[in-house]
Structures are given as structure tokens and as C-alpha cells.
Coordinates of C-alpha atoms in Angstrom, one line a residue:
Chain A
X232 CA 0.0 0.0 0.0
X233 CA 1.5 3.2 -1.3
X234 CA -1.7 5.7 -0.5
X235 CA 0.9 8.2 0.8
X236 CA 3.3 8.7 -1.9
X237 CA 0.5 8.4 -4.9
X238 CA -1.6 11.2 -2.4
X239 CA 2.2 13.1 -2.2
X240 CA 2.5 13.3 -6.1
X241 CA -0.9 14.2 -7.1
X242 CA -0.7 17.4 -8.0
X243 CA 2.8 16.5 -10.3
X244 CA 1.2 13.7 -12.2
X245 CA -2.6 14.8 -12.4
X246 CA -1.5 18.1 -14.2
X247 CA 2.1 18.7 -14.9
X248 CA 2.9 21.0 -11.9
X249 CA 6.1 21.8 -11.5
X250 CA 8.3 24.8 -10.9
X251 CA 9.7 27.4 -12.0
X252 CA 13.0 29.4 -11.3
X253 CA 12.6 32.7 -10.0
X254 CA 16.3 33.6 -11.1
X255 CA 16.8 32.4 -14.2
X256 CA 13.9 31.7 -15.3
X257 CA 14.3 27.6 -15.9
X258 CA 11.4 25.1 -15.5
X259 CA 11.4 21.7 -13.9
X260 CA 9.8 18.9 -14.1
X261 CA 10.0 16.8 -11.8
X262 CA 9.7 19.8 -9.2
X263 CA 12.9 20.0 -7.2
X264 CA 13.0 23.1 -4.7
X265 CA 16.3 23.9 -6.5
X266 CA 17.3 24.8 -9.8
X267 CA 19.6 22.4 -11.5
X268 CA 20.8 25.2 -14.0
X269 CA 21.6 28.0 -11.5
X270 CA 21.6 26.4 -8.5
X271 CA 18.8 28.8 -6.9
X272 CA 15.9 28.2 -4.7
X273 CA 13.2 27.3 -6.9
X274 CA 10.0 26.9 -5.2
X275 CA 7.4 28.7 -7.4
X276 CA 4.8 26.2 -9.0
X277 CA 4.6 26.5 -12.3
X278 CA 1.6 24.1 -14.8
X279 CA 3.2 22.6 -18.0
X280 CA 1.2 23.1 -21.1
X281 CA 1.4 19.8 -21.8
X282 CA 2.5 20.1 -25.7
X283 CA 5.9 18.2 -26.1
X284 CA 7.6 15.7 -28.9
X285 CA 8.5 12.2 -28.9
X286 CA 12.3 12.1 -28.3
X287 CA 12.6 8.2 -28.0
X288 CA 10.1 5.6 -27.5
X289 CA 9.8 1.5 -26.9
X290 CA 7.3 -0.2 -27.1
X291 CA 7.1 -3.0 -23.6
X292 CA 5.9 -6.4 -24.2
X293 CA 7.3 -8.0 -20.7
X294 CA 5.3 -5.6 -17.8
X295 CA 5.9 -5.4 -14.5
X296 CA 2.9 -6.9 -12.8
X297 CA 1.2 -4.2 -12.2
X298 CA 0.9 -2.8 -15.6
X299 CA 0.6 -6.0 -17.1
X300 CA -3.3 -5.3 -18.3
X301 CA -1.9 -2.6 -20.4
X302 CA 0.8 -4.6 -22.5
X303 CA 2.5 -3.8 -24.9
X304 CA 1.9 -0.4 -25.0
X305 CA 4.7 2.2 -25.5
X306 CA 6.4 4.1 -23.5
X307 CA 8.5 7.9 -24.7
X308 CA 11.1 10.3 -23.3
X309 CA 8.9 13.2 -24.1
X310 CA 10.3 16.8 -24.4
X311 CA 7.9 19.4 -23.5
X312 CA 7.9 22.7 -25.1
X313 CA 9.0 24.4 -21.8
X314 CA 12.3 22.8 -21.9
X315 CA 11.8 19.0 -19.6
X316 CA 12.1 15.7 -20.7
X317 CA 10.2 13.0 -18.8
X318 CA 9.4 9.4 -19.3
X319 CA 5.6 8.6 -19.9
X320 CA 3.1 6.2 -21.8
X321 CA 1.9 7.2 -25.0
X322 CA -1.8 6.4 -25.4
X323 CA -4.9 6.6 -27.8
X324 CA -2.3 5.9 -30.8
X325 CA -5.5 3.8 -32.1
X326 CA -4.0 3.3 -35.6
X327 CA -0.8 5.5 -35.9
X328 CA 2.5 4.2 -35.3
X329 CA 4.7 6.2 -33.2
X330 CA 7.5 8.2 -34.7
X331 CA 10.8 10.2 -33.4
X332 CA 9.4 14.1 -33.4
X333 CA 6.0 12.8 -33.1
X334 CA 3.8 15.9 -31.7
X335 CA 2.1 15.0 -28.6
X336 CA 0.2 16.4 -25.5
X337 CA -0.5 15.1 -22.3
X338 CA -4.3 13.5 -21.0
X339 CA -4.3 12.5 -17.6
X340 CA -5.5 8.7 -17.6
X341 CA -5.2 5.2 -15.1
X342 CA -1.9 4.4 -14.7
X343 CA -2.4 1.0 -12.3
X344 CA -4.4 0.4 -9.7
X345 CA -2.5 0.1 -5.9
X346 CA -3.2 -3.5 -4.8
X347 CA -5.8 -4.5 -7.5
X348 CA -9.7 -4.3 -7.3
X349 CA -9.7 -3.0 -3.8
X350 CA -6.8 -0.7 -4.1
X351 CA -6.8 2.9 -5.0
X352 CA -6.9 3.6 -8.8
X353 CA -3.4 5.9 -9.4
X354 CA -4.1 8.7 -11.6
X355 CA -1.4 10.2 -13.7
X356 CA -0.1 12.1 -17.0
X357 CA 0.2 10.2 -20.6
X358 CA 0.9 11.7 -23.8
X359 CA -1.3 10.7 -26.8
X360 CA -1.0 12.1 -30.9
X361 CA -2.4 15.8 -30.7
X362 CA -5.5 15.7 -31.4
X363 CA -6.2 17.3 -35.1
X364 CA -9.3 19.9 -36.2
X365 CA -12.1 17.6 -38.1
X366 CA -11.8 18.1 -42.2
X367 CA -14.2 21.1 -42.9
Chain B
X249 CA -53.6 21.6 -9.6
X250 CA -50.8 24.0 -8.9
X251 CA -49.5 26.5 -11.9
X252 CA -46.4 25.1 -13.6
X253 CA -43.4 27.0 -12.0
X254 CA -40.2 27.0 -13.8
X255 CA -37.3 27.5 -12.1
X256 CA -35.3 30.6 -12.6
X257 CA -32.4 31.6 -10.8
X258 CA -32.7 34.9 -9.0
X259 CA -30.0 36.3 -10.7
X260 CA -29.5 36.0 -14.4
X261 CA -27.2 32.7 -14.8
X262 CA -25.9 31.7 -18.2
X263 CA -23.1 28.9 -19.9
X264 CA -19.4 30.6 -19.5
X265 CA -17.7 27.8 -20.9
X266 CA -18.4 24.2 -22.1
X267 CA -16.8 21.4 -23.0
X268 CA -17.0 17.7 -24.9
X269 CA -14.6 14.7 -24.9
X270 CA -15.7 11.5 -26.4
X271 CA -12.9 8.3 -26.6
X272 CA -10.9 7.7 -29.6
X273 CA -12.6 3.6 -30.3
X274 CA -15.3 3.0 -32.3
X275 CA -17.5 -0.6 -32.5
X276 CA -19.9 -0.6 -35.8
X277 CA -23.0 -1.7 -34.5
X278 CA -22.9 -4.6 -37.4
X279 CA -20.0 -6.2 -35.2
X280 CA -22.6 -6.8 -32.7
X281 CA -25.3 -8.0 -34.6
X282 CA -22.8 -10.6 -36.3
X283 CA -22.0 -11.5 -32.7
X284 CA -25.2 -12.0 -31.3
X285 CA -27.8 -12.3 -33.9
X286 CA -26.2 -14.3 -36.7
X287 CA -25.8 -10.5 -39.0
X288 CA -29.6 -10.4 -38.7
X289 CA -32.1 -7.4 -37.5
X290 CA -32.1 -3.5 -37.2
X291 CA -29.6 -1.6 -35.7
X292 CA -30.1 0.9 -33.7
X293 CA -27.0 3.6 -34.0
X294 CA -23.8 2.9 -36.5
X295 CA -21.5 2.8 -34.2
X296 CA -20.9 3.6 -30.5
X297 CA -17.6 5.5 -29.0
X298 CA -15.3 2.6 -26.7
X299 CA -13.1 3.8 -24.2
X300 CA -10.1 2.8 -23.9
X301 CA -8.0 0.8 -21.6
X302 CA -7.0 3.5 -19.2
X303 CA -10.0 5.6 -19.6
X304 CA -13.3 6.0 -17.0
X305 CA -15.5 8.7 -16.2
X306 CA -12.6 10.7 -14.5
X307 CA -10.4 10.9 -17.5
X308 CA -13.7 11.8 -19.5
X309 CA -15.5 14.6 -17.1
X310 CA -11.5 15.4 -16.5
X311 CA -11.0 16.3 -20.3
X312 CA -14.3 18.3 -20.8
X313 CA -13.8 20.1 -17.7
X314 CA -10.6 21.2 -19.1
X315 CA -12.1 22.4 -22.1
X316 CA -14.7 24.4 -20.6
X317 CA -12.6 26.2 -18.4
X318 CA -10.3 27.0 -21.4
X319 CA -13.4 28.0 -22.8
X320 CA -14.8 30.2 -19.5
X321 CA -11.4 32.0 -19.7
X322 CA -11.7 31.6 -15.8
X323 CA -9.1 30.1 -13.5
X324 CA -10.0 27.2 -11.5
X325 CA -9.9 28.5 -8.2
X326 CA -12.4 31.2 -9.2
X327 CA -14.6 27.6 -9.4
X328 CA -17.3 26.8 -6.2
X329 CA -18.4 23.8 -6.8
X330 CA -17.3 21.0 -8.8
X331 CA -19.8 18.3 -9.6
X332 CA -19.9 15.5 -11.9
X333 CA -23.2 13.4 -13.0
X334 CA -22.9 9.9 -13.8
X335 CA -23.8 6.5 -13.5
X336 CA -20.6 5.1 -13.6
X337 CA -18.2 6.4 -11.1
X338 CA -14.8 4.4 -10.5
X339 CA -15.4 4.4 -7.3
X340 CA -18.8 3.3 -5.3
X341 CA -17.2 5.7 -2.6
X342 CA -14.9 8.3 -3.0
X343 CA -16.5 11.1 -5.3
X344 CA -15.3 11.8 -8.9
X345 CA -15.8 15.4 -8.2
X346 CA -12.4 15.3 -5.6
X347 CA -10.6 14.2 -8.2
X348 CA -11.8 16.2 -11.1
X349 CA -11.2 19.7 -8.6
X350 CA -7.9 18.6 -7.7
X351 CA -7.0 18.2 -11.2
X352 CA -8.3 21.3 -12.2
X353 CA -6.4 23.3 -9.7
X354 CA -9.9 24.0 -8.3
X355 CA -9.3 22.8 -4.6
X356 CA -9.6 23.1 -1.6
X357 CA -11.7 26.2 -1.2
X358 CA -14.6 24.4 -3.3
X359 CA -18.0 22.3 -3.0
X360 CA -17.1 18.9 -4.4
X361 CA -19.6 15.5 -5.1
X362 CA -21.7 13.0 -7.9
X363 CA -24.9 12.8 -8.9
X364 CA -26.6 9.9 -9.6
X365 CA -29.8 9.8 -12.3
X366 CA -29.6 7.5 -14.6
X367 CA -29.2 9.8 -17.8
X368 CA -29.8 12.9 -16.3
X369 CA -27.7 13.1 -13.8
X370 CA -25.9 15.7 -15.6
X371 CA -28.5 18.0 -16.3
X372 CA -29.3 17.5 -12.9
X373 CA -26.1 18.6 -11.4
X374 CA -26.3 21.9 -14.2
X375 CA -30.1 22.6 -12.7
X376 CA -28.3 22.5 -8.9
X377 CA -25.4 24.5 -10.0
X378 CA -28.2 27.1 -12.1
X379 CA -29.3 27.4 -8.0
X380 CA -25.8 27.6 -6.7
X381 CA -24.9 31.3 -9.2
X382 CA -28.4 32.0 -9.4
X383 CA -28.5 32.4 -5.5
X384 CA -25.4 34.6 -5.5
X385 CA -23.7 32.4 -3.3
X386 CA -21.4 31.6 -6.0
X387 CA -19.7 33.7 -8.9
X388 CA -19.0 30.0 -11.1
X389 CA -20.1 26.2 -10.8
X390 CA -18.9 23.4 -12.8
X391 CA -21.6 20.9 -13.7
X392 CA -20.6 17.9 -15.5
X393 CA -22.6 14.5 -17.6
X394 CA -19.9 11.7 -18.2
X395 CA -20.3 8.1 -18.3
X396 CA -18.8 4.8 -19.6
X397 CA -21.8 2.9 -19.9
X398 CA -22.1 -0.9 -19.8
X399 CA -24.3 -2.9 -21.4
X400 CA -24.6 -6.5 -20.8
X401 CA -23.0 -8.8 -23.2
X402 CA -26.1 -9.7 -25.8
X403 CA -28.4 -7.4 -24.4
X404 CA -30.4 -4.7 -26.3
X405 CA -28.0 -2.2 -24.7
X406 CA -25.4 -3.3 -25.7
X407 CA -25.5 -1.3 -29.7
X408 CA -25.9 1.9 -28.0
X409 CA -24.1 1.9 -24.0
X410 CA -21.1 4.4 -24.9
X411 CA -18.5 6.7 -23.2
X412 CA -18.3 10.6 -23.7
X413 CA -18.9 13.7 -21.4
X414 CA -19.9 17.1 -21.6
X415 CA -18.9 20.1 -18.9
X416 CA -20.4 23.2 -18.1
X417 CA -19.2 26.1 -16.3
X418 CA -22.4 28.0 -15.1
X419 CA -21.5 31.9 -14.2
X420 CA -23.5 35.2 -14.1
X421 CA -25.6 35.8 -17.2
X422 CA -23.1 38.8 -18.3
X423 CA -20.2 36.5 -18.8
X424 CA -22.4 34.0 -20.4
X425 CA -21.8 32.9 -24.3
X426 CA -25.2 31.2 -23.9
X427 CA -28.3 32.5 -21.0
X428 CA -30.5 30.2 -19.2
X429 CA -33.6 31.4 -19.3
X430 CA -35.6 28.8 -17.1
X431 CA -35.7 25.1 -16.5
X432 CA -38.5 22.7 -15.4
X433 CA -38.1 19.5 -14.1
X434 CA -40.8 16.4 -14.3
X435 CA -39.9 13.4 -12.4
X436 CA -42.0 10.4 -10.8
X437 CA -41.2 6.7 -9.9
X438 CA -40.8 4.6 -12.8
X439 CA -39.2 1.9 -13.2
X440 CA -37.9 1.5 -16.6
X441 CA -34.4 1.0 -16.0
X442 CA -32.0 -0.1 -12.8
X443 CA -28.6 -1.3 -11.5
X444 CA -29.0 -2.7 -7.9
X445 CA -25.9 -3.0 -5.7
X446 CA -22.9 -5.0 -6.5
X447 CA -24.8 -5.7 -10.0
X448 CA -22.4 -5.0 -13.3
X449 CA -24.7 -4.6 -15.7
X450 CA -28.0 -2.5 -15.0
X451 CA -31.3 -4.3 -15.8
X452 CA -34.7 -2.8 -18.0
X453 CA -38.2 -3.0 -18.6
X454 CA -38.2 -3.5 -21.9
X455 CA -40.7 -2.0 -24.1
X456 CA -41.9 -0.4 -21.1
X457 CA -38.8 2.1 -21.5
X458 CA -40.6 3.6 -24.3
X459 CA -44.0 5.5 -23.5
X460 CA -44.3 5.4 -19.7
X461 CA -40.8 6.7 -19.5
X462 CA -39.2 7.9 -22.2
X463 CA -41.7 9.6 -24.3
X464 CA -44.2 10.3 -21.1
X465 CA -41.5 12.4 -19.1
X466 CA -39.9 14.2 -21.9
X467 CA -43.1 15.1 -23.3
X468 CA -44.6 16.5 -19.9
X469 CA -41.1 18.3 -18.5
X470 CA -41.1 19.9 -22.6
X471 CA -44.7 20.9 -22.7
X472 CA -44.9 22.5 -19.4
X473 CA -41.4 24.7 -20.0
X474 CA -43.0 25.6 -23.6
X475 CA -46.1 26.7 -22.4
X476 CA -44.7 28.9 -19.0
X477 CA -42.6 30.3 -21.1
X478 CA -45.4 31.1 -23.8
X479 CA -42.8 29.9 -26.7
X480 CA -43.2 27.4 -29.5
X481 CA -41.0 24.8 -31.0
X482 CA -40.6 27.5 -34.0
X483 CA -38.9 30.1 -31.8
X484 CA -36.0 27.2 -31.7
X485 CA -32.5 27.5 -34.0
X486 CA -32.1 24.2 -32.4
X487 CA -33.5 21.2 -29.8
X488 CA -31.4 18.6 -28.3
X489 CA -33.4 15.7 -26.8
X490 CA -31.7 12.3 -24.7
X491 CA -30.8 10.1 -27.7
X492 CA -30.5 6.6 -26.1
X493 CA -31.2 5.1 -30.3
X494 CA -31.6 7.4 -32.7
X495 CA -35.2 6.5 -33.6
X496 CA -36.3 7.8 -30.0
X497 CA -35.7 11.6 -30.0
X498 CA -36.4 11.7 -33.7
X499 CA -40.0 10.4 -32.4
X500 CA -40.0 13.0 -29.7
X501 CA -39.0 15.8 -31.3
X502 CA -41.8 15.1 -34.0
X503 CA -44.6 14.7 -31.7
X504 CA -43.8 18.0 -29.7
X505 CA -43.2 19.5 -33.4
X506 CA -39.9 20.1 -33.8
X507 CA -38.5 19.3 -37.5
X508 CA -35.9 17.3 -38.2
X509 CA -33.7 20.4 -39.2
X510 CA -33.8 21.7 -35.3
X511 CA -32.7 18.3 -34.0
X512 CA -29.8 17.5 -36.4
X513 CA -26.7 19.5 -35.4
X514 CA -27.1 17.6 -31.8
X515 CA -28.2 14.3 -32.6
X516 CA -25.2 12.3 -32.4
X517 CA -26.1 9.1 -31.2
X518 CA -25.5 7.5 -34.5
X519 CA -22.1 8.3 -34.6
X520 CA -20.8 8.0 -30.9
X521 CA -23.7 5.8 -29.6
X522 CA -25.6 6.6 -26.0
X523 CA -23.1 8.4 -24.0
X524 CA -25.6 8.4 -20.9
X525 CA -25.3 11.1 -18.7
X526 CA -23.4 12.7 -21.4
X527 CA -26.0 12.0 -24.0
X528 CA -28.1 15.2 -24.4
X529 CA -25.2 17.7 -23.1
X530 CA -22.8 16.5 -25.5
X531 CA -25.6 17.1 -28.4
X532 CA -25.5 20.3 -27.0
X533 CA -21.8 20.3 -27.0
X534 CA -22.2 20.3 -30.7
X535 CA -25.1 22.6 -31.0
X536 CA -22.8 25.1 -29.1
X537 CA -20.1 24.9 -31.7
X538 CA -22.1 25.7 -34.6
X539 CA -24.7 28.2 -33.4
X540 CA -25.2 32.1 -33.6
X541 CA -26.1 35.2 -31.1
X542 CA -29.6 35.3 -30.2
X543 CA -30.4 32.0 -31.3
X544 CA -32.5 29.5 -28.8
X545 CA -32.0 26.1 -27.5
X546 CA -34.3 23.6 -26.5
X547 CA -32.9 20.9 -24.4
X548 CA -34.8 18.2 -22.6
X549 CA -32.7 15.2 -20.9
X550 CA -34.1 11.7 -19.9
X551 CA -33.1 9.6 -16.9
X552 CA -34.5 6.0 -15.9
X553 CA -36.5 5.8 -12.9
X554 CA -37.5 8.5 -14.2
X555 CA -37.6 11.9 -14.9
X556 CA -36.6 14.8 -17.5
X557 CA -34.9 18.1 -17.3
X558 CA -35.9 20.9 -19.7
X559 CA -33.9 23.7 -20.4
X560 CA -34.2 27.0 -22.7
X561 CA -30.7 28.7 -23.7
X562 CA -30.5 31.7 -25.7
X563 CA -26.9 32.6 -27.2
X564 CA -25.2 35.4 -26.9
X565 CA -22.5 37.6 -28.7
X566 CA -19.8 35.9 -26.3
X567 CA -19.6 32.6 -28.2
X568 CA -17.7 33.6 -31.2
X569 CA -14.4 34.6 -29.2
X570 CA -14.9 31.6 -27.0
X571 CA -15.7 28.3 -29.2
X572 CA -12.2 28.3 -31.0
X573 CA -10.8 28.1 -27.2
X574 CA -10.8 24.5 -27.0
X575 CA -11.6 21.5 -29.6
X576 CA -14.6 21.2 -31.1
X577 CA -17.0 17.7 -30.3
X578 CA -16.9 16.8 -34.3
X579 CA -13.3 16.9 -33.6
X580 CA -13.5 14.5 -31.2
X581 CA -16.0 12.4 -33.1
X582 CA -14.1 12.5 -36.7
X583 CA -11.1 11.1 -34.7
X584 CA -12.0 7.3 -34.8
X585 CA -10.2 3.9 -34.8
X586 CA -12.9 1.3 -35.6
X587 CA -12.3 -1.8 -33.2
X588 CA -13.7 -5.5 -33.0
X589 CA -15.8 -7.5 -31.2
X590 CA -12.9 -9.0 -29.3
X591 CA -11.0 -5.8 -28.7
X592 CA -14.0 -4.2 -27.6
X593 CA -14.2 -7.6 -25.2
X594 CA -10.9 -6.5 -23.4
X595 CA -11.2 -3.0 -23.8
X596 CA -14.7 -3.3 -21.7
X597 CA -12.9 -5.4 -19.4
X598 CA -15.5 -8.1 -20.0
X599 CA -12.6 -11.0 -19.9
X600 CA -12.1 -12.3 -16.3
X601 CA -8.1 -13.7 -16.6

């Protein structure tokens, strides 16, 4: 049981919070209370847009348990517009096939559940294909 | 008998934002049929809209939430009450509406809960939250119809039981892209359709859906909002009616004479199937995204057990800078991967491993 730490991380995986430094201007994701460019303080939440770009991706056919109801599915280093690169699932790809540059934006979907059926149901950030405007 | 009342907020309220989301997976209704009745019989949609595997009401009311706040061009503390109508919650307890607030950025200074009414539970949850700003007691209210319905392997249901949502934040009239001008509810006990406790798949009455429920409270909540409002379906740009098949609100529409130009624009359930408590405000999702100032609305939802909601919007100038704020619902539903039978089987989660 991990209620803590998933209750801990909500606010960073439900909706790409992280920070932003106040001296020079950097933002981090994963938020870190100090900036790994200047070394400053760096306390000042600051909410991703979300919009990033497939840097690598892979797709997993041996899960850990836990995400084993997903499999395969893929998973990216995704670099966000604001500068970050995190590690994430790519989902909704319905019938594309995933590509280096690949423009993407984050939904917040079920990662796992915490202990199964009577666990809590973890939340957290994905990236899926950006959605297009329907032909005229 | 007492005079029809319909309910209008004491304070001008209106729509300052809305929003749709409807899943990427599509199952042709013809899968089903081959399935279950050997390719044989009617059908009552094209095609319904599957969630995915790490989708559920959350993700949806999450995702049209979003897009009606982008739309409101309000931030999410400046939100007092978050509420989400549905009939499947992931969780029998521990609200949705927690989670969809604390996503949003909209805690903790903020009314949070569900609402349960079959298909209505949505328009239910906008009625309460027309109460909420109409009052004065709040500036903005977030009331929100998602669902990922279930319908029992074989069943009737089955064509049609969908996922999709539609959110709406409610704010003073002023702000509004679209003004509320009343509501009336109609609601008795009726037992058309039900889910007891522990049940996965909800049960129904069969034919007896149709004119004791259906057609009878849609009929009654419509009239009575036409006539204390002295208007007439022909002061209508548009009317979005609960679509659980598509032959149902066509039927309704025509017997409280609307034509089947009004009812178009919003009657998706061919397309995306019956999203439930998203069903009538995701029409309207789409009604939203097409229509001009000073045109009216005519919406009446439906929900099992049983009752109707019925709701006249007018639009206002606001909605021109507004719509292109977030995607549009046809964006949503041109975006389609059709699936099978069997992925729809594990999809659902209808495999025990």
C-alpha cells in the first residue's frame, strides 16, 4: 500500500505541476526546490502546457505486474515545449504508429491500480498524438 | 392543480464555458449484430464510442472540464463547486468530483460530489449548480454528464451503451456565451431501467422504457417549460433531446413539433452511440459549436427511474471569441479507430483472466 506517496504526487502527475525558477527563469519537471541550472531556490509552481515531442520511444511487451493489463503499450522520453524531458506512456495511438518528433500532448488517464480491485486507482499524465481539427 | 413553476435563478445565470470529450474507439454496431444475432435485424446507431483501456468517467469529465474552463477563460480557483453526473463512477465511494477539482487546480476552497440519475444526472447537477450562481452564493459552478456505460453482453444495450462527457461552467448571465432562461423539471417513480448494488450490468423493462418513460416524461417536463414560457417549438434555432437510439428523440421531437432540421446538429447518437449522462449535453456540446447570437436552445434530458430536465438557452454575442478556445465535439468524433468485437471484449474489461 502506497496511499501516501501516490496522495504526495498528485498534484505533479494529475496536471504537470512543477516549478519554475525565480532567477533564471528555468522550468522543472519533476519539481525539485532547487534549480539544476543555477543552483537557486526554486520553489514557485509553475503548470506545463502539456504540448511536447516524442524524443525516443519503446514499445514494452514483458510488464511489471502491475501494468501487465496494459501490455505492450509504449512508452517515450517526451520533451515538453518548456524545456523538460520526462518518461511517460503514449496512449490513444489507435492506428498510428509512433515516430521520433511525433507531436504530442498530455491527457491524464489510469496508470495502475494500488493492490488491484480494492486498491486505490493511481491517476497520472500520458501523452497521446495531438488531437487534429475535423476536415471542414 | 398548482400552476407550472419554472425554475429561474434569482440572478440572471448563463453557460461561460463548455466542453465535450468523447474516446478515440469506435464498435460498428454490425460487429454486434454478427455476434449476437447471426448479421440479422435493425440496428439501432452505426456505431458507439469505446473507451479505452486506461480511460473511465474521471479521464472523461477530466477532459471536458478542461475544455470548458479553457473555454470560460476563468481560473480554476475562481470555481465553487465541482460536480460531476454519472452512473458510472470508478469508485462506489470516494466522489469523482475530488478528483476532477484537484486536477483542475480548483481545490480546496470548493463544494465537491456526484450525482446519480440514470441519464440525467448531468442535467441535474447543471439545474443544482443554475441554484448555486443563481442564488449569488457563487460567482462560477462546474456541472458535469460523463459516463462509460455498460451494457450486458447480448443485451439490447449493448448497440448503443457508450463513453463521452460534456462540462459546463455556469457563471452570471453577463459573462455568459449562452443565458439560461428557465428550466423545469418532471420526475416520478418509474421503473424502466435499474442497477442494484454490486450488479455489473444495470437491468430494464423493456418495451416499457418507451411510452411510460421515455416519451411520457420528456413530453410532460417539454410541454410544461413551452407553455410557461409562452414559446413554441418555431422560436428554436435548435432542440437537443436524450438520444438513447436514434429513432427515439427523432419520435420526440416530431410529436412535440420540432423538425428534423432543429434536432440535427445535436443528434449524435448515430455516430458515438448513448453516451448516458453525457447524451443530451454532448448534443448540446455540438449545437454550441455551430450556433449564432440570439439564437434558442431547446434541451430536454431523460433519466431511468424517471424523470426529464428541460432547459431554454439563448446565445449570446460571447460565443464567437470563446468556441475556438478548445476543440470542437466533431473533432473528437471524426477522430476514430474502428475496433472489433474481441477488442472491444478486453477494452470493456469483459474477460475475467
Amino acid at each position: 500500500m502506497e496511499v501516501p506517496r501516490h496522495w504526495r504526487l498528485k498534484k505533479q502527475r494529475y496536471a504537470l505541476v512543477g516549478e519554475v525558477c525565480p532567477s533564471c527563469g528555468a522550468k522543472l519537471f519533476p519539481p525539485r526546490d532547487v534549480c539544476p541550472v543555477c543552483k537557486a531556490e526554486a520553489k514557485t509552481l509553475y503548470t506545463f502546457s502539456g504540448r511536447g515531442e516524442v524524443l525516443a520511444f519503446t514499445t514494452v511487451t514483458q510488464p511489471p505486474a502491475e501494468f501487465a493489463d496494459q501490455a505492450p503499450y509504449v512508452v517515450a522520453l517526451v520533451r515538453l515545449e518548456e524545456g523538460p524531458t520526462l518518461t511517460a506512456q503514449l496512449t490513444d495511438l489507435g492506428d498510428e504508429t509512433p515516430y521520433i518528433g511525433m507531436p504530442v500532448e498530455m491527457v491524464t488517464r489510469r496508470l495502475r491500480t494500488d493492490q488491484g480491485e480494492r486498491g486505490v486507482i493511481v491517476y497520472g499524465y500520458k501523452f497521446r498524438p495531438r488531437l487534429q481539427p475535423a476536415p471542414a | 392543480m398548482t400552476p407550472i413553476r419554472p425554475l429561474r435563478p434569482q440572478r440572471p445565470v448563463g453557460i461561460v464555458g463548455y466542453g465535450a470529450y468523447i474516446p478515440r474507439y469506435r464498435l460498428p454496431a454490425e460487429e454486434i449484430r454478427r455476434i449476437w444475432s447471426q448479421g440479422k435485424g435493425g440496428l439501432p446507431v452505426q456505431e458507439k464510442a469505446v473507451p479505452g483501456l486506461d480511460e473511465d468517467t474521471f479521464t472523461i469529465a477530466l477532459e471536458a472540464a478542461r475544455n470548458a474552463l479553457a473555454r470560460a477563460g476563468i481560473a480554476p480557483e475562481d470555481l465553487r463547486a465541482v460536480w460531476v453526473g454519472s452512473e458510472s463512477h470508478p469508485y462506489a465511494v470516494k466522489p469523482t468530483g475530488t478528483l476532477v477539482a484537484e486536477a483542475l487546480g480548483a481545490t480546496p476552497h470548493v463544494q465537491a460530489g456526484d450525482w446519480e440519475f440514470a441519464c440525467k444526472a448531468g442535467t441535474e447537477a447543471m439545474v443544482a449548480a443554475l441554484g448555486l450562481v443563481g442564488s449569488g452564493m457563487a460567482d462560477y459552478a462546474l456541472a458535469i454528464g460523463a459516463d462509460t456505460a455498460q451494457g450486458r453482453p447480448g443485451d439490447a444495450l449493448e448497440y448503443t451503451a457508450a463513453a463521452g462527457g460534456a462540462a459546463f461552467v455556469l457563471g452570471p448571465a453577463q459573462d455568459a456565451l449562452a443565458v439560461i432562461e428557465a428550466t423545469y423539471s418532471y420526475v416520478t417513480d418509474t421503473p424502466d431501467f435499474w442497477r442494484r448494488e454490486h450488479q455489473r450490468y444495470p437491468s430494464h423493462g423493456q418495451r416499457f422504457t418507451g411510452e411510460p418513460a421515455y416519451f411520457h416524461h420528456i413530453t410532460h417536463a417539454a410541454r410544461a417549460l413551452l407553455e410557461a414560457l409562452d414559446l413554441e417549438p418555431g422560436d428554436f434555432a435548435y432542440a437537443v433531446f436524450h438520444q438513447p437510439n436514434a429513432k427515439f428523440p427523432q419520435r420526440v421531437a416530431k410529436m412535440l413539433g420540432f423538425k428534423p432540421e432543429q434536432i440535427a446538429p445535436g443528434l449524435l447518437v448515430p455516430r458515438i452511440g448513448n453516451t448516458y449522462s453525457g447524451s443530451a449535453l454532448v448534443g448540446l456540446t455540438a449545437v454550441l459549436d455551430i450556433a449564432q447570437p440570439g439564437e434558442r436552445i431547446f434541451v430536454t434530458s431523460f433519466g431511468s427511474g424517471a424523470g426529464s430536465d428541460a432547459m431554454v438557452l439563448t446565445v449570446t454575442e460571447a460565443i464567437e471569441a470563446r468556441r475556438d478556445r478548445a476543440p470542437r465535439t466533431e473533432d473528437y468524433i471524426a477522430r476514430r479507430t474502428v475496433i472489433d468485437y474481441g477488442l472491444y471484449v478486453r477494452y470493456r474489461g469483459k474477460l475475467n483472466k
